[in-house]
XYZ file of N, CA and C in Angstrom:
675
model
N 0.998 -1.001 0.126
C 0.437 0.028 0.149
C 0.852 1.112 0.284
N 0.740 2.138 -1.554
C 1.464 2.959 -0.993
C 0.585 4.462 -1.071
N -0.239 4.347 -1.008
C -1.255 5.819 -1.074
C -2.648 5.234 0.213
N -3.563 6.533 0.226
C -4.460 6.620 0.653
C -5.549 7.517 -0.226
N -7.003 6.487 -0.349
C -8.346 7.399 -0.927
C -9.722 7.881 -0.323
N -9.729 8.983 0.160
C -10.765 10.024 0.563
C -12.026 9.389 0.222
N -13.159 9.880 1.074
C -14.426 9.731 0.252
C -14.486 11.083 -1.109
N -13.917 11.994 -0.790
C -14.240 12.839 -1.684
C -13.668 12.740 -3.122
N -12.955 12.031 -3.238
C -12.337 11.218 -4.551
C -11.041 11.642 -5.181
N -10.639 12.123 -3.907
C -8.590 12.624 -4.133
C -8.067 11.482 -3.272
N -7.107 11.444 -4.106
C -5.873 10.405 -3.390
C -4.841 11.216 -3.069
N -3.877 10.632 -1.913
C -2.560 10.749 -1.984
C -1.699 9.633 -1.298
N -0.541 10.474 -1.335
C 0.325 9.528 -0.706
C 0.727 9.366 0.915
N 0.816 7.938 0.674
C 0.336 7.391 2.623
C 0.874 8.270 3.256
N 2.608 9.084 3.205
C 3.298 9.477 4.199
C 3.068 10.914 4.619
N 2.723 11.407 2.834
C 2.250 12.874 3.387
C 0.885 12.955 3.808
N -0.204 12.224 3.594
C -1.351 12.360 4.136
C -0.988 12.269 5.288
N -0.419 11.378 5.859
C -0.417 11.336 7.910
C 0.731 12.066 8.125
N 1.827 13.167 7.165
C 2.289 14.346 8.064
C 0.806 15.403 7.776
N -0.253 15.201 7.067
C -0.946 16.175 6.943
C -1.700 15.855 8.154
N -2.073 14.785 8.856
C -2.954 14.537 9.828
C -2.682 14.821 11.398
N -0.936 14.867 11.441
C -0.088 15.443 12.164
C -0.175 16.790 12.563
N -0.366 17.804 11.438
C -0.394 19.302 11.033
C -1.799 19.519 11.822
N -2.809 18.547 11.293
C -4.502 19.150 11.779
C -4.200 18.704 13.644
N -3.771 18.090 13.663
C -3.816 17.565 15.439
C -2.974 18.620 16.171
N -2.012 19.417 15.721
C -1.048 20.229 16.175
C -2.000 21.753 15.835
N -3.011 21.842 14.954
C -3.629 23.127 15.043
C -4.777 22.728 15.529
N -5.510 21.788 16.866
C -6.136 21.486 17.293
C -7.926 21.435 16.559
N -7.171 20.417 15.412
C -8.471 20.300 14.275
C -8.975 18.527 14.799
N -10.116 18.643 15.112
C -10.478 17.011 15.410
C -10.692 16.386 14.072
N -10.969 16.870 12.858
C -10.776 16.051 11.661
C -9.850 16.385 10.342
N -9.415 15.929 10.067
C -7.876 16.695 8.913
C -8.991 16.991 7.737
N -8.553 17.876 6.714
C -9.660 18.088 5.742
C -8.766 17.979 4.179
N -9.340 17.813 2.907
C -8.959 17.363 2.005
C -8.049 18.865 1.532
N -6.664 18.601 1.172
C -6.230 19.524 0.700
C -6.592 20.350 -0.616
N -7.205 19.752 -1.032
C -7.608 20.162 -2.512
C -9.220 20.710 -2.409
N -10.425 20.060 -2.097
C -11.644 20.408 -1.646
C -12.280 20.972 -0.596
N -11.571 20.930 0.550
C -11.448 20.968 1.780
C -12.430 20.258 2.493
N -13.065 19.156 1.966
C -13.899 18.353 2.583
C -13.210 17.267 3.264
N -14.368 17.096 4.659
C -13.526 16.220 5.917
C -13.347 15.169 6.062
N -12.521 14.419 6.650
C -12.015 13.194 6.080
C -12.647 11.898 7.295
N -13.585 11.614 6.838
C -14.044 10.583 7.866
C -13.634 9.404 7.811
N -13.463 8.564 6.667
C -12.888 7.231 6.490
C -11.707 7.399 5.479
N -10.347 6.655 5.626
C -9.816 6.190 4.450
C -9.774 4.460 3.554
N -9.311 4.569 2.440
C -9.164 3.828 1.775
C -7.695 3.885 1.544
N -6.800 2.531 1.636
C -5.779 1.936 1.060
C -5.584 1.750 -0.222
N -4.431 2.206 -1.203
C -4.325 1.895 -2.000
C -3.425 0.974 -2.493
N -3.309 0.080 -3.197
C -2.289 -0.774 -3.343
C -1.941 -0.863 -4.736
N -0.678 -1.298 -4.425
C -0.061 -1.379 -6.172
C 0.606 -2.683 -6.555
N -0.003 -3.379 -7.205
C 0.960 -5.301 -7.287
C 1.517 -5.087 -8.651
N 2.501 -5.475 -8.816
C 3.245 -5.816 -10.099
C 3.714 -7.215 -10.279
N 2.913 -7.506 -11.258
C 2.896 -9.196 -11.842
C 4.387 -9.007 -12.876
N 5.149 -10.391 -11.891
C 6.234 -10.522 -12.805
C 6.507 -11.523 -14.272
N 7.255 -11.077 -15.090
C 6.855 -11.133 -16.258
C 6.678 -12.771 -16.714
N 6.084 -13.464 -17.384
C 5.998 -14.747 -17.532
C 7.591 -15.040 -18.100
N 8.158 -16.210 -17.306
C 9.219 -16.765 -17.933
C 9.385 -17.247 -19.445
N 10.837 -16.903 -20.201
C 10.362 -17.227 -21.739
C 11.117 -18.842 -21.828
N 11.584 -19.378 -20.507
C 11.923 -20.818 -20.785
C 11.152 -21.783 -21.039
N 9.544 -20.727 -20.775
C 8.383 -22.427 -21.281
C 8.442 -22.256 -22.418
N 8.262 -21.005 -23.657
C 8.049 -20.786 -24.519
C 8.915 -21.831 -25.138
N 10.699 -21.754 -24.965
C 11.504 -22.419 -25.158
C 10.866 -23.602 -25.473
N 10.674 -24.417 -24.108
C 10.728 -25.751 -24.406
C 8.997 -26.273 -25.132
N 8.395 -25.532 -25.270
C 7.153 -25.619 -25.877
C 7.246 -25.496 -27.518
N 7.955 -25.008 -27.887
C 8.783 -24.466 -29.271
C 9.885 -25.666 -29.564
N 10.409 -26.138 -28.611
C 11.401 -27.773 -28.723
C 10.599 -28.489 -28.791
N 9.627 -29.061 -28.022
C 8.815 -30.093 -28.721
C 7.764 -29.893 -29.336
N 7.435 -28.850 -30.052
C 6.574 -28.575 -31.502
C 7.708 -29.031 -32.275
N 8.562 -28.128 -32.428
C 9.731 -28.917 -33.546
C 10.089 -30.333 -33.734
N 10.300 -31.194 -32.402
C 10.686 -32.602 -32.570
C 9.036 -33.260 -32.546
N 7.866 -33.027 -32.424
C 6.783 -33.580 -33.067
C 7.086 -33.350 -34.851
N 7.114 -32.246 -34.775
C 7.054 -31.707 -36.590
C 8.165 -32.552 -37.094
N 8.720 -32.883 -36.703
C 9.990 -33.860 -37.448
C 9.152 -35.409 -37.244
N 9.213 -35.772 -36.308
C 8.163 -36.883 -36.165
C 7.092 -37.803 -37.054
N 6.121 -36.034 -37.127
C 5.358 -36.364 -38.112
C 5.958 -36.179 -39.672
N 6.707 -35.867 -39.815
C 7.677 -35.829 -41.235
C 7.725 -37.522 -40.984
N 8.510 -37.896 -40.235
C 8.986 -39.123 -40.266
C 7.916 -40.135 -40.360
N 6.900 -39.654 -39.944
C 5.358 -40.781 -40.136
C 5.225 -40.838 -41.557
N 5.178 -39.529 -42.149
C 4.490 -39.548 -43.875
C 5.693 -40.064 -44.257
N 6.943 -39.836 -43.933
C 7.935 -40.758 -45.080
C 7.548 -42.687 -44.676
N 7.263 -42.910 -43.794
C 6.611 -44.155 -43.604
C 6.210 -44.727 -44.442
N 4.271 -43.659 -44.021
C 3.256 -43.949 -44.823
C 3.528 -43.725 -46.200
N 4.681 -42.804 -46.823
C 4.957 -42.718 -48.228
C 5.266 -44.092 -49.129
N 6.204 -44.669 -48.205
C 6.871 -46.356 -48.545
C 6.120 -47.560 -48.154
N 5.041 -46.726 -47.140
C 4.580 -48.144 -47.334
C 3.305 -48.654 -48.317
N 2.855 -47.413 -48.972
C 1.307 -47.237 -49.475
C 2.110 -47.385 -51.041
N 3.148 -47.223 -51.755
C 2.921 -48.328 -52.520
C 3.489 -49.623 -52.600
N 4.013 -49.773 -51.763
C 4.148 -51.392 -51.769
C 3.060 -52.023 -50.929
N 1.968 -51.542 -50.363
C 0.527 -52.001 -49.998
C -0.156 -52.359 -51.563
N -0.060 -51.359 -52.418
C -0.736 -51.658 -53.652
C -0.309 -52.049 -54.614
N 1.217 -51.869 -54.454
C 1.463 -53.510 -55.408
C 1.365 -54.842 -54.540
N 1.372 -54.823 -53.765
C 1.040 -56.486 -53.081
C -0.818 -56.414 -53.460
N -1.820 -55.762 -53.387
C -3.061 -55.843 -53.751
C -2.903 -56.343 -55.122
N -2.145 -55.521 -55.523
C -2.506 -55.692 -57.514
C -2.475 -57.278 -57.664
N -0.508 -57.402 -56.730
C -0.734 -58.785 -56.984
C -1.833 -59.647 -56.468
N -1.962 -59.312 -55.291
C -2.885 -60.545 -55.012
C -4.128 -60.760 -55.508
N -4.674 -59.891 -56.112
C -5.544 -59.490 -57.245
C -5.384 -60.604 -58.298
N -4.197 -60.152 -58.911
C -3.738 -61.295 -59.708
C -3.073 -62.943 -59.864
N -2.859 -62.746 -58.497
C -2.637 -64.067 -57.972
C -4.450 -64.909 -57.944
N -5.613 -64.484 -57.598
C -6.967 -64.788 -57.589
C -7.454 -65.181 -58.832
N -7.153 -64.325 -60.258
C -7.632 -64.543 -61.295
C -6.819 -66.006 -61.596
N -5.306 -65.813 -61.297
C -4.867 -66.800 -62.079
C -5.228 -68.188 -61.449
N -5.526 -67.874 -60.090
C -5.964 -69.211 -59.352
C -7.139 -70.116 -59.988
N -8.128 -68.867 -60.428
C -9.799 -69.217 -60.921
C -9.468 -69.799 -62.112
N -8.564 -69.390 -63.097
C -8.646 -69.644 -64.127
C -8.041 -71.114 -64.399
N -6.792 -71.722 -63.320
C -6.628 -72.782 -63.322
C -7.445 -73.879 -62.752
N -8.069 -73.406 -62.115
C -9.252 -74.111 -61.624
C -10.158 -74.480 -62.721
N -10.684 -73.700 -63.510
C -11.374 -73.846 -64.383
C -11.010 -74.651 -65.628
N -9.440 -74.588 -65.814
C -8.628 -75.016 -67.050
C -8.783 -76.927 -66.282
N -8.515 -77.095 -64.473
C -8.392 -78.247 -64.262
C -9.910 -79.235 -64.286
N -10.862 -78.385 -63.737
C -12.203 -78.822 -64.103
C -12.189 -79.265 -66.074
N -11.823 -78.274 -67.154
C -12.188 -78.808 -67.948
C -11.122 -80.072 -68.244
N -10.030 -80.422 -68.181
C -9.297 -81.592 -68.142
C -10.117 -82.722 -67.363
N -10.527 -82.427 -66.337
C -11.002 -83.726 -65.500
C -12.386 -84.721 -66.369
N -12.608 -83.356 -66.921
C -14.648 -83.690 -67.741
C -13.773 -84.292 -68.950
N -12.402 -83.661 -69.595
C -12.064 -84.581 -71.274
C -11.029 -86.089 -70.335
N -11.416 -86.415 -69.255
C -10.669 -87.376 -68.547
C -12.033 -88.261 -68.369
N -12.826 -87.884 -68.128
C -14.076 -88.664 -68.217
C -14.411 -89.303 -69.248
N -14.291 -88.246 -70.115
C -14.918 -88.546 -71.389
C -14.352 -89.482 -72.085
N -12.831 -89.218 -72.083
C -11.749 -90.273 -72.556
C -11.869 -91.631 -71.801
N -12.064 -91.935 -70.871
C -12.329 -92.721 -70.314
C -13.205 -93.990 -70.755
N -14.265 -93.455 -71.336
C -15.492 -93.819 -71.975
C -15.208 -94.703 -73.413
N -13.929 -93.755 -74.222
C -13.873 -94.550 -74.868
C -12.555 -95.399 -75.405
N -12.059 -95.674 -76.398
C -11.560 -97.032 -77.019
C -10.424 -96.859 -76.064
N -9.822 -97.722 -76.377
C -8.381 -98.148 -76.435
C -7.433 -96.866 -76.943
N -7.863 -96.538 -77.889
C -6.718 -95.776 -78.944
C -6.642 -94.566 -78.209
N -7.834 -94.032 -77.528
C -7.537 -92.694 -76.379
C -6.611 -93.011 -74.994
N -6.308 -94.154 -74.932
C -5.623 -94.271 -74.128
C -4.688 -92.944 -73.867
N -3.499 -93.005 -74.734
C -2.516 -92.312 -74.680
C -3.361 -90.418 -74.415
N -4.037 -90.515 -75.170
C -4.781 -88.887 -74.623
C -4.552 -89.105 -73.481
N -5.724 -90.099 -73.086
C -6.071 -89.750 -71.690
C -4.291 -89.479 -70.950
N -3.479 -90.503 -70.847
C -2.427 -90.412 -70.518
C -1.722 -89.129 -70.039
N -2.288 -88.265 -71.390
C -1.031 -86.857 -71.385
C -2.033 -86.210 -70.718
N -3.248 -86.514 -70.705
C -3.887 -85.214 -69.815
C -4.170 -85.494 -68.566
N -3.985 -86.726 -67.888
C -3.484 -87.047 -66.794
C -1.950 -86.147 -65.970
N -1.244 -86.433 -67.289
C -0.024 -86.065 -66.549
C -0.044 -84.276 -66.526
N -0.661 -83.363 -67.546
C -1.339 -82.085 -67.740
C -1.862 -81.740 -66.218
N -2.765 -82.920 -66.208
C -3.525 -82.401 -64.906
C -2.559 -82.517 -63.748
N -1.978 -83.174 -63.444
C -0.769 -83.177 -62.595
C 0.277 -82.000 -62.382
N 0.507 -82.121 -63.522
C 1.126 -80.411 -63.772
C 0.423 -79.499 -63.190
N -0.401 -79.301 -63.753
C -1.712 -78.187 -63.282
C -1.610 -77.764 -61.759
N -1.822 -79.154 -60.935
C -2.529 -79.034 -59.791
C -1.098 -78.866 -59.071
N 0.480 -79.272 -59.766
C 1.956 -78.574 -58.795
C 1.192 -77.094 -59.132
N 1.074 -77.150 -60.085
C 1.005 -74.873 -60.346
C 0.312 -74.383 -59.729
N -0.719 -75.321 -59.704
C -2.187 -74.865 -58.346
C -1.612 -74.604 -57.144
N -0.900 -75.928 -56.499
C 0.030 -75.838 -55.241
C 0.780 -74.151 -55.414
N 1.382 -74.250 -55.982
C 2.632 -73.465 -56.100
C 1.724 -72.130 -55.975
N 1.128 -71.977 -56.270
C 0.363 -70.285 -56.765
C -0.502 -70.356 -55.243
N -0.613 -71.550 -54.721
C -1.789 -71.472 -53.788
C -0.662 -70.864 -52.386
N 0.412 -71.215 -52.217
C 1.509 -71.252 -51.530
C 1.941 -69.959 -51.710
N 2.252 -69.399 -52.672
C 2.169 -67.865 -53.121
C 1.557 -66.764 -52.658
N -0.020 -67.259 -52.938
C -1.009 -66.703 -52.306
C -0.845 -66.891 -50.622
N -0.516 -67.257 -50.197
C -0.757 -67.597 -48.588
C 0.444 -66.667 -48.177
N 1.691 -66.562 -49.156
C 2.880 -65.910 -48.646
C 2.787 -64.407 -48.841
N 1.911 -64.164 -49.988
C 1.328 -62.355 -50.421
C 0.326 -62.228 -49.357
N -0.084 -63.016 -48.921
C -1.341 -62.397 -47.814
C -1.200 -62.388 -46.326
N -0.228 -63.246 -46.245
C 0.788 -62.781 -44.734
C 1.776 -61.418 -44.522
N 1.928 -61.644 -46.304
C 2.763 -59.573 -46.448
C 1.832 -58.842 -46.008
N 0.791 -59.191 -47.021
C 0.002 -57.710 -46.917
C -1.065 -57.645 -45.732
N -1.006 -58.569 -44.754
C -1.846 -58.413 -43.532
C -0.535 -57.516 -42.974
N 0.695 -58.208 -42.952
C 1.635 -57.683 -41.872
C 1.921 -55.674 -42.317
N 1.757 -55.554 -43.813
C 1.856 -54.022 -44.023
C 0.687 -53.225 -43.821
N -0.452 -54.130 -43.799
C -2.092 -53.468 -43.317
C -1.452 -52.808 -41.901
N -0.874 -53.297 -41.027
C -0.595 -53.158 -39.781
C 0.131 -52.147 -39.792
N 1.282 -52.289 -40.182
C 2.062 -51.171 -39.873
C 1.613 -49.691 -40.822
N 0.785 -50.189 -41.609
C -0.148 -48.998 -42.209
C -1.105 -48.107 -41.258
N -1.216 -48.862 -40.393
C -2.673 -48.566 -39.430
C -1.866 -47.906 -38.055
N -0.667 -48.649 -37.934
C -0.128 -48.137 -36.818
C 0.623 -46.507 -37.184
N 0.647 -46.803 -38.074
C 1.476 -45.200 -38.787
C 0.899 -44.420 -38.938
N -0.294 -44.332 -39.657
C -1.753 -43.294 -39.086
C -1.988 -43.160 -38.012
N -2.317 -44.009 -37.302
C -2.697 -43.553 -35.539
C -1.661 -42.883 -35.126
N -0.570 -42.899 -35.414
C 0.823 -42.325 -34.724
C 0.565 -40.690 -34.897
N 0.071 -41.056 -36.575
C 0.435 -39.677 -36.950
C -0.677 -38.721 -36.572
N -1.862 -38.883 -36.406
C -3.155 -38.590 -36.065
C -2.536 -38.138 -34.398
N -2.390 -38.736 -33.731
C -1.739 -38.336 -32.067
C -0.770 -37.364 -31.730
N -0.202 -37.150 -33.008
C 1.032 -36.568 -32.802
C 0.513 -35.489 -33.743
N -0.616 -35.274 -34.647
C -1.189 -34.050 -35.412
C -1.702 -33.620 -33.997
N -2.594 -34.424 -33.424
C -3.662 -33.736 -32.260
C -2.305 -33.036 -30.881
N -1.325 -33.582 -31.063
C -0.911 -32.881 -29.764
C 0.239 -31.636 -30.160
N 0.286 -31.919 -31.574
C 1.053 -30.548 -32.111
C -0.381 -29.562 -32.015
N -1.179 -29.695 -32.394
C -2.756 -28.621 -32.169
C -2.088 -28.039 -30.721
N -2.524 -29.445 -29.677
C -2.598 -28.747 -27.979
C -1.459 -27.760 -27.842
N -0.143 -27.886 -28.102
C 1.479 -27.460 -28.050
C 0.686 -25.969 -28.857
N 0.531 -26.091 -29.843
C -0.062 -24.569 -30.737
C -0.790 -24.279 -30.015
N -2.022 -24.227 -29.435
C -3.089 -23.406 -28.125
C -2.535 -22.876 -27.369
N -1.270 -24.230 -26.706
C -0.664 -23.340 -25.262
C 0.365 -22.457 -25.465
N 0.550 -22.295 -26.556
C 1.619 -21.185 -27.106
C 0.938 -20.188 -27.299
N -0.128 -20.402 -27.957
C -0.828 -18.967 -28.246
C -1.439 -18.594 -27.140
N -1.827 -19.327 -25.870
C -2.484 -19.016 -24.455
C -0.998 -18.428 -23.827
N 0.136 -18.743 -24.044
C 0.809 -17.816 -23.130
C 1.671 -16.756 -23.610
N 0.946 -16.603 -24.659
C 1.606 -15.635 -25.397
C 0.219 -14.303 -25.081
N -0.676 -14.679 -25.497
C -1.862 -13.734 -24.970
C -2.039 -13.551 -23.680
N -1.617 -14.372 -22.767
C -1.431 -14.415 -20.652
C -0.040 -13.042 -20.961
N 1.118 -13.006 -21.528
C 1.858 -11.855 -21.774
C 1.806 -11.224 -22.152
N 1.110 -11.096 -23.119
C 0.682 -9.653 -23.879
C -0.288 -8.902 -22.759
N -1.106 -9.704 -21.977
C -2.027 -9.396 -21.319
C -1.164 -8.924 -19.423
N -0.251 -9.310 -19.782
C 0.416 -8.941 -17.898
C 1.165 -7.815 -18.742
N 2.225 -7.834 -19.702
C 2.545 -6.177 -20.221
C 1.042 -5.050 -20.345
N -0.088 -5.436 -20.922
C -0.785 -4.422 -20.619
C -1.167 -3.562 -18.904
N -0.819 -5.060 -18.318
C -1.291 -4.609 -16.760
C -0.262 -3.474 -16.040
N 0.483 -4.431 -16.345
C 2.213 -3.741 -15.910
C 1.978 -2.190 -16.460
N 1.716 -1.936 -17.707
C 1.757 -0.559 -18.098
C 0.885 0.185 -17.661
N -0.544 -0.527 -17.342
C -1.485 -0.016 -16.662
C -1.497 0.634 -15.204
N -0.390 -0.569 -14.962
C 0.111 -0.002 -13.537
C 1.207 1.389 -13.161
N 1.567 1.376 -14.375
C 2.887 2.155 -13.997
C 2.435 3.751 -14.509
N 1.292 3.430 -15.669
C 0.492 4.825 -15.518
C -0.188 5.102 -14.349
N -1.247 4.432 -13.791
C -1.532 5.144 -12.827
C -0.471 5.577 -12.008
N 0.459 4.619 -11.625
C 1.555 5.021 -10.368
C 2.403 6.474 -10.604
N 2.754 6.685 -12.181
C 2.694 8.220 -12.540
C 1.818 9.206 -12.089
N 0.635 8.798 -12.283
C -0.360 9.531 -12.301
C -0.250 9.874 -11.135
N -0.591 9.117 -10.375
C -0.682 9.276 -8.920
C 0.473 10.008 -8.086
N 1.567 9.951 -8.657
C 2.777 10.260 -8.159
C 2.794 11.914 -8.481
N 2.258 12.294 -9.547
C 2.019 13.583 -9.986
C 1.050 14.198 -9.132
N -0.035 13.903 -9.103
C -1.545 14.562 -8.339
C -0.501 14.548 -6.851
N 0.092 13.850 -6.035
C 1.018 13.868 -4.934
C 1.865 15.278 -4.506
N 2.776 15.044 -5.844
C 3.545 15.992 -6.184
C 3.087 17.647 -5.772
N 2.121 17.685 -6.914
C 0.654 18.644 -6.599
C 0.151 19.314 -5.627
N 0.155 17.867 -4.942
C -0.860 18.034 -3.782
C 0.337 18.977 -2.509
N 1.918 18.283 -2.371
C 3.253 18.860 -1.731
C 3.261 19.858 -1.866
N 3.415 20.335 -3.481
C 3.713 21.821 -3.816
C 2.929 22.631 -2.810
N 1.565 22.385 -3.168
C 0.195 23.547 -2.573
C 0.448 23.254 -1.177
N 0.810 22.384 -0.750
C 0.549 22.355 0.660
C 2.016 23.370 1.235
N 3.349 23.275 0.452
C 4.295 24.267 1.002
C 4.331 25.438 0.493
N 3.469 25.718 -0.581
C 2.932 26.948 -0.969
C 2.032 27.838 0.624
N 0.862 27.273 0.670
C 0.257 27.547 1.823
C 1.052 27.851 3.318
N 1.777 26.839 3.488
C 2.764 26.730 4.355
C 3.728 28.143 4.360
């Protein structure tokens, strides 16, 4: 508390006003009066001046460093996604192609089996053709088994790539969300800092005005004395 205010609306420096009260008592006055409007002082109100400390800049530096780290991690996740997506698309295309090949082989196998059943009902002259068709059937069955094994391998690889893609997408979303939160915190801290600066500036302005008024009052008092 550096000053006092009286009901008439005028304010004085605390020590100066105490000096005025002592002078009034020395002059046998029951109550002191305002030096400006001569109103009797019945009640005093203390005037306080509080200065808020400036927000530390280390918090901004820490937030900005964390923001830069998150941005670098987001770039890494984007790179991972860019590498995984072409591989994922390639595996999907190959998987679809293998499905078509398997379907065609099954059709050919059924047609060969149908031909075998027809040839079995023919004469002995067709036994050579039947043996050839059976050999072709075995070859086609072996090819079909190879396609099935390749299909299973590609399917397992495709599932692994799908999981990696889902994890990378999830991490990217989480990092984007944390980046937004940090940006909001930085904006909030900047707003608080501006508010504190404005408050400190207003406090200094009020203090200067009060000091000017107290100086004028002390000069008037000196002139009267």
